[in-house]
Amino acid sequence: MEESMADRIALIAGVGGATGAALSRRFAQGGYRVAMIARNAERLAELETQIPRARGYPCDVADLTRLGEIVERVQTELGPPHVLIHNAVAATFAKILDASVEDLERNFQVNTTSLFFLAQKLAPAMIERGEGAIMVTGNTSSFRGIPLRPAFAPTKAAQRILAQSLAKDLGPKRVHVGYITIDAAIDAPWRRETLPLPDWQDKRGDHFAHPDAIADEVYHIAHQHPSTWSFDHVIRPFAENWTLN
């Protein structure tokens, strides 16, 4: 299947140094031209030198005016994306008396509103083409609330329900929507300096989800045969205690 990908475009929103970068590498390896969206222009410039066929577009996805301009640039410079991956995330970990309304609204803009916006912009070309995929990365906060996440969990739950609404609407139009819940700590470079327990450094292979492995799963789901499309996916390391039962 990868041999036929030479002229395909993947737009990845939320390209950080871990999962987003891995997703960009994986889709480039699959033959896609990759449009990478992130706030950090310096990181994008570095990734452009490392990933063939990838181009960076600095943007805060909460800024819908700027995001709309970026989408138009991508469509003009590369073409209408065949795949949208929404990996952007904003999080606040604080109890209700310590979090703010502004935290909640900012998280909602990044986690949910930008997905709504991008789907509206990109789905019409996918429908017209008769194929497309919208992949959304999430976490267990999309299924459950805990005391430290009143300004975060509602926005991820809304994101998942939005993705489900898109799946039911766009699926019959041959646009595959999938939601990938990552029930794990991700082996990001910055996390190695903030490990919760001293001996976790020796257990990263057991308890941490590796970005390249996450990217492989997202790539696989985005290319499922139309007769066996799936929506909800929960991925976790083999040693992880399940937080979703």
mmCIF file of C-alpha atoms in Angstrom:
data_model
loop_
_atom_site.group_PDB
_atom_site.id
_atom_site.type_symbol
_atom_site.label_atom_id
_atom_site.label_comp_id
_atom_site.label_asym_id
_atom_site.label_seq_id
_atom_site.Cartn_x
_atom_site.Cartn_y
_atom_site.Cartn_z
ATOM 1 C CA MET A 1 0.000 0.000 0.000
ATOM 2 C CA GLU A 2 2.847 2.390 0.790
ATOM 3 C CA GLU A 3 4.049 2.301 -2.837
ATOM 4 C CA SER A 4 0.925 4.260 -3.850
ATOM 5 C CA MET A 5 1.416 7.070 -1.302
ATOM 6 C CA ALA A 6 3.876 9.192 -3.277
ATOM 7 C CA ASP A 7 1.551 12.143 -3.798
ATOM 8 C CA ARG A 8 -0.424 11.977 -0.572
ATOM 9 C CA ILE A 9 -0.425 14.654 2.095
ATOM 10 C CA ALA A 10 -0.731 14.244 5.853
ATOM 11 C CA LEU A 11 -1.399 17.259 8.058
ATOM 12 C CA ILE A 12 -0.280 16.741 11.641
ATOM 13 C CA ALA A 13 -1.430 19.278 14.224
ATOM 14 C CA GLY A 14 0.622 19.241 17.414
ATOM 15 C CA VAL A 15 4.161 18.255 16.454
ATOM 16 C CA GLY A 16 6.145 18.150 19.661
ATOM 17 C CA GLY A 17 9.438 16.416 20.261
ATOM 18 C CA ALA A 18 7.923 12.995 21.008
ATOM 19 C CA THR A 19 4.671 11.649 19.505
ATOM 20 C CA GLY A 20 4.195 14.443 16.969
ATOM 21 C CA ALA A 21 7.727 14.091 15.638
ATOM 22 C CA ALA A 22 7.338 10.305 15.478
ATOM 23 C CA LEU A 23 4.061 10.641 13.579
ATOM 24 C CA SER A 24 5.733 12.974 11.100
ATOM 25 C CA ARG A 25 8.579 10.513 10.548
ATOM 26 C CA ARG A 26 6.228 7.547 10.132
ATOM 27 C CA PHE A 27 3.986 9.173 7.557
ATOM 28 C CA ALA A 28 6.999 10.503 5.662
ATOM 29 C CA GLN A 29 8.392 6.964 5.636
ATOM 30 C CA GLY A 30 5.072 5.861 4.196
ATOM 31 C CA GLY A 31 5.589 8.216 1.262
ATOM 32 C CA TYR A 32 3.469 11.127 2.427
ATOM 33 C CA ARG A 33 4.354 14.757 2.167
ATOM 34 C CA VAL A 34 3.870 15.956 5.719
ATOM 35 C CA ALA A 35 2.621 19.350 6.899
ATOM 36 C CA MET A 36 3.697 19.794 10.527
ATOM 37 C CA ILE A 37 1.866 22.325 12.701
ATOM 38 C CA ALA A 38 3.222 23.435 16.069
ATOM 39 C CA ARG A 39 3.883 26.606 18.028
ATOM 40 C CA ASN A 40 7.630 26.003 18.232
ATOM 41 C CA ALA A 41 9.109 27.291 14.964
ATOM 42 C CA GLU A 42 12.646 26.309 15.968
ATOM 43 C CA ARG A 43 11.638 22.678 16.542
ATOM 44 C CA LEU A 44 9.806 22.575 13.212
ATOM 45 C CA ALA A 45 12.850 23.930 11.400
ATOM 46 C CA GLU A 46 14.994 21.224 12.982
ATOM 47 C CA LEU A 47 12.520 18.487 12.050
ATOM 48 C CA GLU A 48 12.456 19.736 8.460
ATOM 49 C CA THR A 49 16.170 18.949 8.241
ATOM 50 C CA GLN A 50 15.632 15.472 9.695
ATOM 51 C CA ILE A 51 12.475 14.315 7.910
ATOM 52 C CA PRO A 52 12.402 14.216 4.115
ATOM 53 C CA ARG A 53 9.187 15.525 2.530
ATOM 54 C CA ALA A 54 8.127 17.289 5.743
ATOM 55 C CA ARG A 55 7.418 21.017 6.000
ATOM 56 C CA GLY A 56 6.808 23.040 9.136
ATOM 57 C CA TYR A 57 4.034 25.575 9.632
ATOM 58 C CA PRO A 58 4.353 27.467 12.935
ATOM 59 C CA CYS A 59 0.934 28.098 14.441
ATOM 60 C CA ASP A 60 -0.965 28.051 17.725
ATOM 61 C CA VAL A 61 -4.020 25.945 16.880
ATOM 62 C CA ALA A 62 -6.084 27.981 19.358
ATOM 63 C CA ASP A 63 -5.697 30.947 16.994
ATOM 64 C CA LEU A 64 -8.341 30.004 14.435
ATOM 65 C CA THR A 65 -7.585 32.949 12.157
ATOM 66 C CA ARG A 66 -3.955 31.916 11.896
ATOM 67 C CA LEU A 67 -4.909 28.246 11.660
ATOM 68 C CA GLY A 68 -7.216 28.993 8.736
ATOM 69 C CA GLU A 69 -4.385 30.803 6.971
ATOM 70 C CA ILE A 70 -2.088 27.821 7.547
ATOM 71 C CA VAL A 71 -4.638 25.382 6.137
ATOM 72 C CA GLU A 72 -4.921 27.503 2.999
ATOM 73 C CA ARG A 73 -1.130 27.584 2.678
ATOM 74 C CA VAL A 74 -0.886 23.815 3.031
ATOM 75 C CA GLN A 75 -3.555 23.277 0.395
ATOM 76 C CA THR A 76 -1.829 25.708 -1.967
ATOM 77 C CA GLU A 77 1.731 24.510 -1.421
ATOM 78 C CA LEU A 78 1.151 20.771 -0.977
ATOM 79 C CA GLY A 79 -2.461 20.022 -1.859
ATOM 80 C CA PRO A 80 -5.584 18.944 0.064
ATOM 81 C CA PRO A 81 -4.546 16.581 2.881
ATOM 82 C CA HIS A 82 -5.572 12.950 2.639
ATOM 83 C CA VAL A 83 -4.962 12.435 6.367
ATOM 84 C CA LEU A 84 -5.483 14.759 9.326
ATOM 85 C CA ILE A 85 -3.885 13.805 12.626
ATOM 86 C CA HIS A 86 -4.990 15.876 15.594
ATOM 87 C CA ASN A 87 -2.260 15.462 18.189
ATOM 88 C CA ALA A 88 -2.384 18.973 19.678
ATOM 89 C CA VAL A 89 -3.046 19.087 23.392
ATOM 90 C CA ALA A 90 -3.294 21.677 26.160
ATOM 91 C CA ALA A 91 -3.515 20.464 29.747
ATOM 92 C CA THR A 92 -4.002 21.854 33.235
ATOM 93 C CA PHE A 93 -3.483 19.663 36.281
ATOM 94 C CA ALA A 94 -5.061 21.480 39.211
ATOM 95 C CA LYS A 95 -8.070 21.004 41.467
ATOM 96 C CA ILE A 96 -11.191 23.082 40.945
ATOM 97 C CA LEU A 97 -10.210 25.769 43.485
ATOM 98 C CA ASP A 98 -6.762 26.166 41.916
ATOM 99 C CA ALA A 99 -7.660 26.053 38.223
ATOM 100 C CA SER A 100 -9.197 28.964 36.336
ATOM 101 C CA VAL A 101 -11.951 29.420 33.791
ATOM 102 C CA GLU A 102 -9.239 30.657 31.433
ATOM 103 C CA ASP A 103 -7.445 27.305 31.811
ATOM 104 C CA LEU A 104 -10.606 25.440 30.866
ATOM 105 C CA GLU A 105 -11.311 27.669 27.876
ATOM 106 C CA ARG A 106 -7.735 27.486 26.587
ATOM 107 C CA ASN A 107 -7.715 23.693 26.870
ATOM 108 C CA PHE A 108 -11.049 23.472 25.081
ATOM 109 C CA GLN A 109 -9.804 25.655 22.227
ATOM 110 C CA VAL A 110 -6.755 23.483 21.644
ATOM 111 C CA ASN A 111 -8.222 20.047 22.352
ATOM 112 C CA THR A 112 -11.680 20.357 20.857
ATOM 113 C CA THR A 113 -12.351 23.556 18.922
ATOM 114 C CA SER A 114 -9.289 23.192 16.706
ATOM 115 C CA LEU A 115 -10.349 19.639 15.799
ATOM 116 C CA PHE A 116 -13.826 20.910 14.887
ATOM 117 C CA PHE A 117 -12.266 23.680 12.800
ATOM 118 C CA LEU A 118 -9.788 21.456 10.980
ATOM 119 C CA ALA A 119 -12.428 18.825 10.226
ATOM 120 C CA GLN A 120 -14.676 21.485 8.706
ATOM 121 C CA LYS A 121 -11.809 22.749 6.558
ATOM 122 C CA LEU A 122 -10.392 19.423 5.394
ATOM 123 C CA ALA A 123 -13.276 16.932 5.279
ATOM 124 C CA PRO A 124 -14.954 18.379 2.138
ATOM 125 C CA ALA A 125 -11.960 17.522 -0.081
ATOM 126 C CA MET A 126 -11.759 14.045 1.472
ATOM 127 C CA ILE A 127 -15.447 13.484 0.759
ATOM 128 C CA GLU A 128 -15.071 14.701 -2.804
ATOM 129 C CA ARG A 129 -12.057 12.438 -3.312
ATOM 130 C CA GLY A 130 -13.960 9.483 -1.869
ATOM 131 C CA GLU A 131 -11.336 8.669 0.766
ATOM 132 C CA GLY A 132 -9.619 10.188 3.766
ATOM 133 C CA ALA A 133 -8.723 9.676 7.401
ATOM 134 C CA ILE A 134 -8.960 11.786 10.551
ATOM 135 C CA MET A 135 -6.976 10.372 13.465
ATOM 136 C CA VAL A 136 -7.234 11.892 16.955
ATOM 137 C CA THR A 137 -4.847 11.083 19.808
ATOM 138 C CA GLY A 138 -6.321 11.157 23.292
ATOM 139 C CA ASN A 139 -5.818 9.823 26.790
ATOM 140 C CA THR A 140 -7.792 8.387 29.671
ATOM 141 C CA SER A 141 -9.103 11.823 30.628
ATOM 142 C CA SER A 142 -11.492 11.459 27.703
ATOM 143 C CA PHE A 143 -13.259 8.679 29.647
ATOM 144 C CA ARG A 144 -13.005 9.692 33.309
ATOM 145 C CA GLY A 145 -12.595 12.665 35.582
ATOM 146 C CA ILE A 146 -10.253 12.878 38.558
ATOM 147 C CA PRO A 147 -9.802 15.673 41.122
ATOM 148 C CA LEU A 148 -6.711 17.133 39.434
ATOM 149 C CA ARG A 149 -8.277 17.480 35.979
ATOM 150 C CA PRO A 150 -11.531 19.505 36.073
ATOM 151 C CA ALA A 151 -10.058 21.972 33.556
ATOM 152 C CA PHE A 152 -8.684 19.224 31.309
ATOM 153 C CA ALA A 153 -10.814 16.055 31.354
ATOM 154 C CA PRO A 154 -14.015 17.782 30.121
ATOM 155 C CA THR A 155 -12.155 19.068 27.077
ATOM 156 C CA LYS A 156 -10.769 15.630 26.207
ATOM 157 C CA ALA A 157 -14.163 14.003 26.729
ATOM 158 C CA ALA A 158 -15.650 16.591 24.382
ATOM 159 C CA GLN A 159 -12.888 15.878 21.884
ATOM 160 C CA ARG A 160 -13.677 12.161 21.895
ATOM 161 C CA ILE A 161 -17.425 12.723 21.502
ATOM 162 C CA LEU A 162 -16.735 15.163 18.687
ATOM 163 C CA ALA A 163 -14.561 12.538 16.982
ATOM 164 C CA GLN A 164 -17.336 9.959 17.413
ATOM 165 C CA SER A 165 -19.831 12.375 15.858
ATOM 166 C CA LEU A 166 -17.451 12.879 12.931
ATOM 167 C CA ALA A 167 -16.985 9.128 12.543
ATOM 168 C CA LYS A 168 -20.725 8.490 12.302
ATOM 169 C CA ASP A 169 -21.222 11.349 9.849
ATOM 170 C CA LEU A 170 -18.149 10.985 7.653
ATOM 171 C CA GLY A 171 -17.714 7.202 7.717
ATOM 172 C CA PRO A 172 -20.489 6.523 5.187
ATOM 173 C CA LYS A 173 -18.778 9.144 2.994
ATOM 174 C CA ARG A 174 -15.580 7.059 3.066
ATOM 175 C CA VAL A 175 -13.699 9.225 5.542
ATOM 176 C CA HIS A 176 -12.335 7.113 8.379
ATOM 177 C CA VAL A 177 -12.238 8.725 11.848
ATOM 178 C CA GLY A 178 -10.392 7.010 14.673
ATOM 179 C CA TYR A 179 -9.746 7.917 18.319
ATOM 180 C CA ILE A 180 -6.562 6.548 19.888
ATOM 181 C CA THR A 181 -6.473 6.630 23.690
ATOM 182 C CA ILE A 182 -2.917 6.405 25.011
ATOM 183 C CA ASP A 183 -3.213 4.892 28.484
ATOM 184 C CA ALA A 184 0.400 5.474 29.440
ATOM 185 C CA ALA A 185 3.171 7.892 30.136
ATOM 186 C CA ILE A 186 4.927 8.644 26.862
ATOM 187 C CA ASP A 187 8.693 8.333 26.612
ATOM 188 C CA ALA A 188 9.252 11.999 25.792
ATOM 189 C CA PRO A 189 12.748 13.495 26.162
ATOM 190 C CA TRP A 190 11.617 15.998 28.800
ATOM 191 C CA ARG A 191 9.941 13.293 30.881
ATOM 192 C CA ARG A 192 13.241 11.540 31.562
ATOM 193 C CA GLU A 193 14.172 14.448 33.823
ATOM 194 C CA THR A 194 10.874 14.399 35.741
ATOM 195 C CA LEU A 195 10.357 10.701 36.439
ATOM 196 C CA PRO A 196 8.024 10.168 39.413
ATOM 197 C CA LEU A 197 10.118 7.379 40.936
ATOM 198 C CA PRO A 198 13.918 6.937 41.014
ATOM 199 C CA ASP A 199 13.830 3.435 39.526
ATOM 200 C CA TRP A 200 11.542 4.354 36.617
ATOM 201 C CA GLN A 201 14.543 5.189 34.482
ATOM 202 C CA ASP A 202 15.280 1.454 34.421
ATOM 203 C CA LYS A 203 11.645 0.575 33.653
ATOM 204 C CA ARG A 204 10.990 2.918 30.735
ATOM 205 C CA GLY A 205 10.825 0.018 28.313
ATOM 206 C CA ASP A 206 8.069 -1.572 30.412
ATOM 207 C CA HIS A 207 5.970 1.346 31.607
ATOM 208 C CA PHE A 208 6.401 4.016 28.950
ATOM 209 C CA ALA A 209 4.781 4.124 25.528
ATOM 210 C CA HIS A 210 7.415 4.670 22.860
ATOM 211 C CA PRO A 211 6.555 7.449 20.379
ATOM 212 C CA ASP A 212 7.639 5.435 17.338
ATOM 213 C CA ALA A 213 5.405 2.556 18.418
ATOM 214 C CA ILE A 214 2.474 4.938 18.897
ATOM 215 C CA ALA A 215 3.101 6.332 15.411
ATOM 216 C CA ASP A 216 3.101 2.830 13.924
ATOM 217 C CA GLU A 217 -0.312 2.167 15.464
ATOM 218 C CA VAL A 218 -1.782 5.452 14.227
ATOM 219 C CA TYR A 219 -0.416 4.773 10.748
ATOM 220 C CA HIS A 220 -1.943 1.301 10.777
ATOM 221 C CA ILE A 221 -5.350 2.556 11.888
ATOM 222 C CA ALA A 222 -5.331 5.292 9.244
ATOM 223 C CA HIS A 223 -4.858 2.608 6.591
ATOM 224 C CA GLN A 224 -7.380 0.000 7.691
ATOM 225 C CA HIS A 225 -9.426 -1.598 4.944
ATOM 226 C CA PRO A 226 -12.846 0.116 4.641
ATOM 227 C CA SER A 227 -14.565 -3.172 5.414
ATOM 228 C CA THR A 228 -12.897 -3.317 8.846
ATOM 229 C CA TRP A 229 -12.701 0.274 10.041
ATOM 230 C CA SER A 230 -12.644 0.789 13.794
ATOM 231 C CA PHE A 231 -13.102 3.875 15.955
ATOM 232 C CA ASP A 232 -12.076 3.423 19.603
ATOM 233 C CA HIS A 233 -8.532 2.260 20.303
ATOM 234 C CA VAL A 234 -6.835 2.002 23.683
ATOM 235 C CA ILE A 235 -3.093 1.373 23.622
ATOM 236 C CA ARG A 236 -0.876 0.849 26.672
ATOM 237 C CA PRO A 237 2.455 -0.773 27.628
ATOM 238 C CA PHE A 238 2.245 -4.427 28.613
ATOM 239 C CA ALA A 239 3.174 -3.639 32.238
ATOM 240 C CA GLU A 240 0.725 -0.747 32.650
ATOM 241 C CA ASN A 241 -1.994 -0.989 35.308
ATOM 242 C CA TRP A 242 -5.246 -0.406 33.465
ATOM 243 C CA THR A 243 -6.874 2.890 34.373
ATOM 244 C CA LEU A 244 -9.810 2.058 32.103
ATOM 245 C CA ASN A 245 -11.769 -1.085 32.989
#
